[in-house]
Amino acid sequence: MPLTQLQKDLIFGSLLGDGNLQTSSNGRTWRYRAIQKSEHKEYLFNKYEILKNLCGATVVPKENEILDRRTNKFIKRWSFNTLTNTSLKFFGNMFYSYDSNKQRWTKKVPLKIKTFLNPRALAYFYMDDGALKWLGHSNAMRICTENFSLEDIYRIKNALKNLYNIDINLTKKKLKNGEIRFRILIPERSSNYFRELIKPYLIECMKYKVSDGNYGHL
């Protein structure tokens, strides 16, 4: 089943963020999975409606409760999976490689990121993993990219510069195991342009993540 451009943008952008693909056939077939906390139910259902024709008649978003190990509190979240689809193999091959040491598939930033990172895909990436730096004090924004390697993050950095002339900085993030990883910081000098670039594609419940240019949020 061929994907629409909207579906491609959603999948590409969210695979840079919280979205993931899963395979149980050694990479021959893939399905897409989305999860959002209950406060972002509207955003989860936006993804579902766009990908609904890949889900089949019996697949609908479901709410469940899990223990958040970071806070040791139970949280509610919504999720859905598509069915396996041959069209998703293109993205599986692009984003994933099998790590024989870890015995699992690992996600990486595609070499061809500049081909697919249009403004709508960038908006989905930011809605998934973006945040204000300091509400009330700064118009800067950040993207939580610490799950990617430094090489991957530089690939994103170069794409933003080459495609949109957006200059970004990298900030350190120390993980629980002591490892130092990096996040993307969109500084104040770039925040207005970045906001206007993604603004047409923002889902209402995710606008709080985006600076309004006056130290508040949209």
C-alpha atoms as an extended CHARMM CRD file, in Angstrom:
* protein
*
       218  EXT
         1         1  MET       CA              0.0000000000        0.0000000000        0.0000000000  PROA      1               0.0000000000
         2         2  PRO       CA              1.6700000000        3.2550000000       -1.1290000000  PROA      2               0.0000000000
         3         3  LEU       CA              2.0330000000        5.9640000000        1.5120000000  PROA      3               0.0000000000
         4         4  THR       CA              0.7290000000        9.5040000000        1.0730000000  PROA      4               0.0000000000
         5         5  GLN       CA              3.1100000000       12.4310000000        1.4620000000  PROA      5               0.0000000000
         6         6  LEU       CA              1.4700000000       13.3000000000        4.7760000000  PROA      6               0.0000000000
         7         7  GLN       CA              2.0450000000        9.7570000000        6.0330000000  PROA      7               0.0000000000
         8         8  LYS       CA              5.6700000000        9.8670000000        4.9090000000  PROA      8               0.0000000000
         9         9  ASP       CA              6.2640000000       13.1890000000        6.6840000000  PROA      9               0.0000000000
        10        10  LEU       CA              4.6640000000       11.9570000000        9.9030000000  PROA      10              0.0000000000
        11        11  ILE       CA              6.6230000000        8.7060000000        9.8990000000  PROA      11              0.0000000000
        12        12  PHE       CA              9.9510000000       10.2980000000        9.0310000000  PROA      12              0.0000000000
        13        13  GLY       CA              9.6300000000       13.1550000000       11.5150000000  PROA      13              0.0000000000
        14        14  SER       CA              8.4010000000       11.0010000000       14.3770000000  PROA      14              0.0000000000
        15        15  LEU       CA             11.0590000000        8.3410000000       13.7850000000  PROA      15              0.0000000000
        16        16  LEU       CA             13.5670000000       11.0940000000       14.5300000000  PROA      16              0.0000000000
        17        17  GLY       CA             11.5390000000       11.5390000000       17.7250000000  PROA      17              0.0000000000
        18        18  ASP       CA              9.4120000000        9.1600000000       19.8150000000  PROA      18              0.0000000000
        19        19  GLY       CA              8.0120000000        6.9910000000       17.0370000000  PROA      19              0.0000000000
        20        20  ASN       CA              9.4730000000        3.6050000000       16.3200000000  PROA      20              0.0000000000
        21        21  LEU       CA              9.2590000000        0.7120000000       13.9180000000  PROA      21              0.0000000000
        22        22  GLN       CA              9.1280000000       -2.8910000000       15.0690000000  PROA      22              0.0000000000
        23        23  THR       CA              9.9950000000       -6.0720000000       13.2230000000  PROA      23              0.0000000000
        24        24  SER       CA              9.5460000000       -9.7380000000       14.1260000000  PROA      24              0.0000000000
        25        25  SER       CA             10.7910000000      -11.0190000000       10.7790000000  PROA      25              0.0000000000
        26        26  ASN       CA             14.4590000000      -10.0120000000       10.8470000000  PROA      26              0.0000000000
        27        27  GLY       CA             13.7710000000       -6.7640000000        9.0250000000  PROA      27              0.0000000000
        28        28  ARG       CA             11.6420000000       -8.1850000000        6.2140000000  PROA      28              0.0000000000
        29        29  THR       CA              8.4400000000       -6.5180000000        7.4560000000  PROA      29              0.0000000000
        30        30  TRP       CA              7.8140000000       -3.6330000000        9.8550000000  PROA      30              0.0000000000
        31        31  ARG       CA              5.0060000000       -1.9830000000       11.7720000000  PROA      31              0.0000000000
        32        32  TYR       CA              4.8480000000        1.5550000000       13.1920000000  PROA      32              0.0000000000
        33        33  ARG       CA              4.1680000000        2.1830000000       16.8960000000  PROA      33              0.0000000000
        34        34  ALA       CA              3.2130000000        5.4610000000       18.5850000000  PROA      34              0.0000000000
        35        35  ILE       CA              2.9140000000        6.1900000000       22.3130000000  PROA      35              0.0000000000
        36        36  GLN       CA              1.9490000000        9.4440000000       24.0540000000  PROA      36              0.0000000000
        37        37  LYS       CA              1.0430000000       10.3360000000       27.6210000000  PROA      37              0.0000000000
        38        38  SER       CA             -2.6520000000       10.9860000000       28.2020000000  PROA      38              0.0000000000
        39        39  GLU       CA             -2.1710000000       14.7730000000       28.1990000000  PROA      39              0.0000000000
        40        40  HSD       CA             -1.1990000000       14.3990000000       24.5450000000  PROA      40              0.0000000000
        41        41  LYS       CA             -4.1350000000       12.2130000000       23.5480000000  PROA      41              0.0000000000
        42        42  GLU       CA             -5.1110000000       14.6770000000       20.7910000000  PROA      42              0.0000000000
        43        43  TYR       CA             -1.6560000000       14.3390000000       19.2480000000  PROA      43              0.0000000000
        44        44  LEU       CA             -1.7560000000       10.5310000000       19.4120000000  PROA      44              0.0000000000
        45        45  PHE       CA             -5.1400000000       10.4860000000       17.7030000000  PROA      45              0.0000000000
        46        46  ASN       CA             -3.8500000000       12.8690000000       15.0360000000  PROA      46              0.0000000000
        47        47  LYS       CA             -1.1930000000       10.2820000000       14.1780000000  PROA      47              0.0000000000
        48        48  TYR       CA             -3.7500000000        7.4970000000       14.2620000000  PROA      48              0.0000000000
        49        49  GLU       CA             -6.1570000000        9.2470000000       11.8910000000  PROA      49              0.0000000000
        50        50  ILE       CA             -3.3530000000        9.8620000000        9.3910000000  PROA      50              0.0000000000
        51        51  LEU       CA             -2.1640000000        6.2350000000        9.5560000000  PROA      51              0.0000000000
        52        52  LYS       CA             -5.6040000000        4.6620000000       10.0410000000  PROA      52              0.0000000000
        53        53  ASN       CA             -5.6030000000        2.8690000000        6.7040000000  PROA      53              0.0000000000
        54        54  LEU       CA             -2.4430000000        1.0340000000        7.7850000000  PROA      54              0.0000000000
        55        55  CYS       CA             -4.0260000000       -0.1750000000       11.0250000000  PROA      55              0.0000000000
        56        56  GLY       CA             -6.8380000000       -2.4190000000        9.8980000000  PROA      56              0.0000000000
        57        57  ALA       CA            -10.4280000000       -2.4020000000       11.1130000000  PROA      57              0.0000000000
        58        58  THR       CA             -9.7090000000       -3.8720000000       14.5440000000  PROA      58              0.0000000000
        59        59  VAL       CA             -6.7810000000       -1.6510000000       15.5950000000  PROA      59              0.0000000000
        60        60  VAL       CA             -7.7080000000        1.4140000000       17.6620000000  PROA      60              0.0000000000
        61        61  PRO       CA             -5.6950000000        3.5010000000       20.1450000000  PROA      61              0.0000000000
        62        62  LYS       CA             -5.7470000000        2.1360000000       23.6910000000  PROA      62              0.0000000000
        63        63  GLU       CA             -5.0550000000        3.6990000000       27.0570000000  PROA      63              0.0000000000
        64        64  ASN       CA             -3.0480000000        1.8910000000       29.6930000000  PROA      64              0.0000000000
        65        65  GLU       CA             -1.2030000000        2.6500000000       32.9050000000  PROA      65              0.0000000000
        66        66  ILE       CA              2.4870000000        1.9620000000       33.4850000000  PROA      66              0.0000000000
        67        67  LEU       CA              5.0540000000        2.6310000000       36.1850000000  PROA      67              0.0000000000
        68        68  ASP       CA              7.3860000000        5.4830000000       35.2320000000  PROA      68              0.0000000000
        69        69  ARG       CA             10.7200000000        4.2810000000       36.5750000000  PROA      69              0.0000000000
        70        70  ARG       CA             12.1230000000        7.8080000000       36.5020000000  PROA      70              0.0000000000
        71        71  THR       CA              9.5680000000        9.0910000000       39.0240000000  PROA      71              0.0000000000
        72        72  ASN       CA              8.3570000000        5.7690000000       40.4870000000  PROA      72              0.0000000000
        73        73  LYS       CA              4.7780000000        6.9020000000       39.7700000000  PROA      73              0.0000000000
        74        74  PHE       CA              2.0860000000        5.3840000000       37.5980000000  PROA      74              0.0000000000
        75        75  ILE       CA              1.2160000000        7.3250000000       34.4550000000  PROA      75              0.0000000000
        76        76  LYS       CA             -1.4930000000        6.8840000000       31.8540000000  PROA      76              0.0000000000
        77        77  ARG       CA             -0.6480000000        6.8220000000       28.1750000000  PROA      77              0.0000000000
        78        78  TRP       CA             -2.2280000000        6.1330000000       24.7950000000  PROA      78              0.0000000000
        79        79  SER       CA             -0.7350000000        3.9440000000       22.0710000000  PROA      79              0.0000000000
        80        80  PHE       CA             -1.4320000000        2.1760000000       18.7990000000  PROA      80              0.0000000000
        81        81  ASN       CA              0.3710000000       -0.0170000000       16.2950000000  PROA      81              0.0000000000
        82        82  THR       CA             -0.1450000000       -0.2660000000       12.5770000000  PROA      82              0.0000000000
        83        83  LEU       CA             -0.2100000000       -3.6500000000       10.9130000000  PROA      83              0.0000000000
        84        84  THR       CA              2.9720000000       -4.7330000000        9.1560000000  PROA      84              0.0000000000
        85        85  ASN       CA              3.1440000000       -3.0740000000        5.7740000000  PROA      85              0.0000000000
        86        86  THR       CA              5.5620000000       -3.4370000000        2.8780000000  PROA      86              0.0000000000
        87        87  SER       CA              5.7630000000        0.3510000000        2.4940000000  PROA      87              0.0000000000
        88        88  LEU       CA              7.2950000000        0.6450000000        5.9570000000  PROA      88              0.0000000000
        89        89  LYS       CA             10.3080000000       -1.4450000000        4.9530000000  PROA      89              0.0000000000
        90        90  PHE       CA             11.6900000000        1.6300000000        3.1760000000  PROA      90              0.0000000000
        91        91  PHE       CA             11.8150000000        3.4760000000        6.5130000000  PROA      91              0.0000000000
        92        92  GLY       CA             12.9840000000        0.4030000000        8.3930000000  PROA      92              0.0000000000
        93        93  ASN       CA             15.9930000000        0.1140000000        6.1050000000  PROA      93              0.0000000000
        94        94  MET       CA             16.6270000000        3.8380000000        6.3720000000  PROA      94              0.0000000000
        95        95  PHE       CA             16.4890000000        4.1880000000       10.1520000000  PROA      95              0.0000000000
        96        96  TYR       CA             17.4660000000        0.8100000000       11.6170000000  PROA      96              0.0000000000
        97        97  SER       CA             20.4230000000       -1.5330000000       11.6970000000  PROA      97              0.0000000000
        98        98  TYR       CA             20.8810000000       -4.7200000000       13.6880000000  PROA      98              0.0000000000
        99        99  ASP       CA             23.4220000000       -4.5300000000       16.4910000000  PROA      99              0.0000000000
       100       100  SER       CA             24.7210000000       -8.0590000000       16.9900000000  PROA      100             0.0000000000
       101       101  ASN       CA             26.4230000000       -7.1030000000       20.2570000000  PROA      101             0.0000000000
       102       102  LYS       CA             23.2130000000       -5.7470000000       21.7850000000  PROA      102             0.0000000000
       103       103  GLN       CA             21.0740000000       -8.3650000000       19.9970000000  PROA      103             0.0000000000
       104       104  ARG       CA             18.5450000000       -5.7720000000       18.8940000000  PROA      104             0.0000000000
       105       105  TRP       CA             17.6850000000       -3.2830000000       16.1770000000  PROA      105             0.0000000000
       106       106  THR       CA             18.9940000000        0.2190000000       16.8330000000  PROA      106             0.0000000000
       107       107  LYS       CA             17.7680000000        3.4990000000       15.3820000000  PROA      107             0.0000000000
       108       108  LYS       CA             20.0550000000        5.9470000000       13.6390000000  PROA      108             0.0000000000
       109       109  VAL       CA             19.6100000000        9.2580000000       11.8080000000  PROA      109             0.0000000000
       110       110  PRO       CA             19.4130000000        8.5110000000        8.0640000000  PROA      110             0.0000000000
       111       111  LEU       CA             22.1920000000        9.6250000000        5.7350000000  PROA      111             0.0000000000
       112       112  LYS       CA             19.5130000000       11.0900000000        3.4500000000  PROA      112             0.0000000000
       113       113  ILE       CA             17.9190000000       13.2320000000        6.1460000000  PROA      113             0.0000000000
       114       114  LYS       CA             18.1150000000       16.3440000000        3.9550000000  PROA      114             0.0000000000
       115       115  THR       CA             15.8940000000       14.6690000000        1.3550000000  PROA      115             0.0000000000
       116       116  PHE       CA             13.0430000000       14.0420000000        3.7850000000  PROA      116             0.0000000000
       117       117  LEU       CA             13.2590000000       16.7210000000        6.5030000000  PROA      117             0.0000000000
       118       118  ASN       CA             10.6640000000       19.1210000000        5.1060000000  PROA      118             0.0000000000
       119       119  PRO       CA              8.9180000000       21.5940000000        7.4660000000  PROA      119             0.0000000000
       120       120  ARG       CA              6.0480000000       19.2310000000        8.2670000000  PROA      120             0.0000000000
       121       121  ALA       CA              8.4090000000       16.3580000000        9.1200000000  PROA      121             0.0000000000
       122       122  LEU       CA             10.4300000000       18.7890000000       11.2370000000  PROA      122             0.0000000000
       123       123  ALA       CA              7.2380000000       19.7840000000       13.0750000000  PROA      123             0.0000000000
       124       124  TYR       CA              6.5000000000       16.1550000000       13.9670000000  PROA      124             0.0000000000
       125       125  PHE       CA             10.0960000000       15.7120000000       15.1260000000  PROA      125             0.0000000000
       126       126  TYR       CA              9.8070000000       18.7530000000       17.3720000000  PROA      126             0.0000000000
       127       127  MET       CA              6.3420000000       17.8770000000       18.7120000000  PROA      127             0.0000000000
       128       128  ASP       CA              7.6990000000       14.4680000000       19.6910000000  PROA      128             0.0000000000
       129       129  ASP       CA             10.9480000000       15.5300000000       21.3610000000  PROA      129             0.0000000000
       130       130  GLY       CA             10.9960000000       19.3230000000       21.6300000000  PROA      130             0.0000000000
       131       131  ALA       CA             10.6190000000       21.5830000000       24.6640000000  PROA      131             0.0000000000
       132       132  LEU       CA             11.0690000000       25.1700000000       25.7780000000  PROA      132             0.0000000000
       133       133  LYS       CA             14.4480000000       25.8690000000       27.3260000000  PROA      133             0.0000000000
       134       134  TRP       CA             13.2040000000       28.1160000000       30.1500000000  PROA      134             0.0000000000
       135       135  LEU       CA              9.6270000000       29.4020000000       30.0980000000  PROA      135             0.0000000000
       136       136  GLY       CA              9.4000000000       33.0470000000       31.1190000000  PROA      136             0.0000000000
       137       137  HSD       CA             13.1270000000       33.6700000000       30.7150000000  PROA      137             0.0000000000
       138       138  SER       CA             14.1560000000       32.5470000000       27.2230000000  PROA      138             0.0000000000
       139       139  ASN       CA             12.7990000000       32.0690000000       23.7150000000  PROA      139             0.0000000000
       140       140  ALA       CA             15.2890000000       29.2680000000       23.0690000000  PROA      140             0.0000000000
       141       141  MET       CA             14.0190000000       25.7350000000       22.4870000000  PROA      141             0.0000000000
       142       142  ARG       CA             15.6310000000       22.3410000000       22.7280000000  PROA      142             0.0000000000
       143       143  ILE       CA             15.2080000000       18.9070000000       21.1770000000  PROA      143             0.0000000000
       144       144  CYS       CA             15.9790000000       15.8250000000       23.2560000000  PROA      144             0.0000000000
       145       145  THR       CA             18.3290000000       13.9070000000       20.9960000000  PROA      145             0.0000000000
       146       146  GLU       CA             20.4000000000       12.1560000000       23.6510000000  PROA      146             0.0000000000
       147       147  ASN       CA             19.3710000000        8.7200000000       22.3890000000  PROA      147             0.0000000000
       148       148  PHE       CA             21.3000000000        9.3700000000       19.1790000000  PROA      148             0.0000000000
       149       149  SER       CA             25.0570000000        9.2560000000       18.7000000000  PROA      149             0.0000000000
       150       150  LEU       CA             27.0020000000       12.4860000000       18.3220000000  PROA      150             0.0000000000
       151       151  GLU       CA             27.5420000000       11.6300000000       14.6620000000  PROA      151             0.0000000000
       152       152  ASP       CA             23.7740000000       11.3190000000       14.1950000000  PROA      152             0.0000000000
       153       153  ILE       CA             23.1470000000       14.6350000000       15.9370000000  PROA      153             0.0000000000
       154       154  TYR       CA             25.6530000000       16.3940000000       13.7020000000  PROA      154             0.0000000000
       155       155  ARG       CA             23.7360000000       14.9610000000       10.7490000000  PROA      155             0.0000000000
       156       156  ILE       CA             20.6040000000       16.7170000000       12.0480000000  PROA      156             0.0000000000
       157       157  LYS       CA             22.5900000000       19.8680000000       12.7580000000  PROA      157             0.0000000000
       158       158  ASN       CA             23.9710000000       19.9970000000        9.2310000000  PROA      158             0.0000000000
       159       159  ALA       CA             20.5440000000       19.3410000000        7.6990000000  PROA      159             0.0000000000
       160       160  LEU       CA             18.9720000000       22.2510000000        9.6100000000  PROA      160             0.0000000000
       161       161  LYS       CA             21.7890000000       24.5450000000        8.5110000000  PROA      161             0.0000000000
       162       162  ASN       CA             21.8280000000       23.4720000000        4.8660000000  PROA      162             0.0000000000
       163       163  LEU       CA             18.0620000000       23.3070000000        4.3930000000  PROA      163             0.0000000000
       164       164  TYR       CA             16.8770000000       26.2560000000        6.4900000000  PROA      164             0.0000000000
       165       165  ASN       CA             19.9960000000       28.1870000000        7.5220000000  PROA      165             0.0000000000
       166       166  ILE       CA             19.1300000000       27.4690000000       11.1590000000  PROA      166             0.0000000000
       167       167  ASP       CA             22.1320000000       27.5920000000       13.4530000000  PROA      167             0.0000000000
       168       168  ILE       CA             21.8840000000       25.3600000000       16.4980000000  PROA      168             0.0000000000
       169       169  ASN       CA             24.0660000000       24.5740000000       19.4930000000  PROA      169             0.0000000000
       170       170  LEU       CA             24.6520000000       21.3050000000       21.3070000000  PROA      170             0.0000000000
       171       171  THR       CA             24.2610000000       21.0210000000       25.0690000000  PROA      171             0.0000000000
       172       172  LYS       CA             25.4620000000       18.1710000000       27.2700000000  PROA      172             0.0000000000
       173       173  LYS       CA             23.0760000000       15.7600000000       28.9660000000  PROA      173             0.0000000000
       174       174  LYS       CA             24.4040000000       13.3660000000       31.5890000000  PROA      174             0.0000000000
       175       175  LEU       CA             22.6160000000       10.0190000000       31.6380000000  PROA      175             0.0000000000
       176       176  LYS       CA             21.9650000000        7.9730000000       34.7770000000  PROA      176             0.0000000000
       177       177  ASN       CA             24.8720000000        5.6810000000       33.9030000000  PROA      177             0.0000000000
       178       178  GLY       CA             27.1990000000        8.6940000000       33.8420000000  PROA      178             0.0000000000
       179       179  GLU       CA             27.5120000000        8.7710000000       30.0640000000  PROA      179             0.0000000000
       180       180  ILE       CA             27.5240000000       12.2230000000       28.4470000000  PROA      180             0.0000000000
       181       181  ARG       CA             25.1420000000       12.6570000000       25.5210000000  PROA      181             0.0000000000
       182       182  PHE       CA             23.9620000000       15.7430000000       23.6350000000  PROA      182             0.0000000000
       183       183  ARG       CA             20.7780000000       17.6710000000       22.9980000000  PROA      183             0.0000000000
       184       184  ILE       CA             20.0270000000       20.1960000000       20.2800000000  PROA      184             0.0000000000
       185       185  LEU       CA             19.5040000000       23.7970000000       21.4030000000  PROA      185             0.0000000000
       186       186  ILE       CA             17.7110000000       26.2170000000       19.0950000000  PROA      186             0.0000000000
       187       187  PRO       CA             19.0600000000       29.5680000000       20.3420000000  PROA      187             0.0000000000
       188       188  GLU       CA             17.0710000000       32.7700000000       20.5860000000  PROA      188             0.0000000000
       189       189  ARG       CA             18.5330000000       34.1190000000       17.3520000000  PROA      189             0.0000000000
       190       190  SER       CA             16.9940000000       31.1690000000       15.4590000000  PROA      190             0.0000000000
       191       191  SER       CA             13.8110000000       30.6410000000       17.4590000000  PROA      191             0.0000000000
       192       192  ASN       CA             11.5020000000       33.0270000000       15.5650000000  PROA      192             0.0000000000
       193       193  TYR       CA             12.3090000000       31.5270000000       12.1820000000  PROA      193             0.0000000000
       194       194  PHE       CA             12.0770000000       27.9850000000       13.5380000000  PROA      194             0.0000000000
       195       195  ARG       CA              8.6690000000       28.7210000000       15.0770000000  PROA      195             0.0000000000
       196       196  GLU       CA              7.2440000000       30.1330000000       11.8400000000  PROA      196             0.0000000000
       197       197  LEU       CA              8.6390000000       27.1870000000        9.8900000000  PROA      197             0.0000000000
       198       198  ILE       CA              6.7960000000       24.5470000000       11.9060000000  PROA      198             0.0000000000
       199       199  LYS       CA              3.7990000000       26.5810000000       13.1120000000  PROA      199             0.0000000000
       200       200  PRO       CA              1.3910000000       25.6030000000       10.2720000000  PROA      200             0.0000000000
       201       201  TYR       CA              1.7060000000       21.9340000000       11.2120000000  PROA      201             0.0000000000
       202       202  LEU       CA              1.4610000000       22.0760000000       15.0050000000  PROA      202             0.0000000000
       203       203  ILE       CA             -1.2810000000       20.1570000000       16.8080000000  PROA      203             0.0000000000
       204       204  GLU       CA             -3.0920000000       22.3470000000       19.3450000000  PROA      204             0.0000000000
       205       205  CYS       CA             -2.1220000000       20.3660000000       22.4480000000  PROA      205             0.0000000000
       206       206  MET       CA              1.5760000000       20.5040000000       21.4880000000  PROA      206             0.0000000000
       207       207  LYS       CA              1.8380000000       24.2680000000       20.9530000000  PROA      207             0.0000000000
       208       208  TYR       CA              2.9020000000       24.7840000000       24.5690000000  PROA      208             0.0000000000
       209       209  LYS       CA              6.2990000000       23.4060000000       23.5550000000  PROA      209             0.0000000000
       210       210  VAL       CA              6.9360000000       26.3000000000       21.1400000000  PROA      210             0.0000000000
       211       211  SER       CA              8.1510000000       29.7810000000       22.0850000000  PROA      211             0.0000000000
       212       212  ASP       CA              5.8780000000       32.7150000000       21.1970000000  PROA      212             0.0000000000
       213       213  GLY       CA              8.8390000000       35.0800000000       20.9100000000  PROA      213             0.0000000000
       214       214  ASN       CA              7.9180000000       36.8860000000       24.1300000000  PROA      214             0.0000000000
       215       215  TYR       CA              9.2780000000       34.3730000000       26.6690000000  PROA      215             0.0000000000
       216       216  GLY       CA              5.9600000000       32.5250000000       26.6770000000  PROA      216             0.0000000000
       217       217  HSD       CA              4.5560000000       29.7480000000       24.5300000000  PROA      217             0.0000000000
       218       218  LEU       CA              2.0030000000       29.5480000000       21.7370000000  PROA      218             0.0000000000
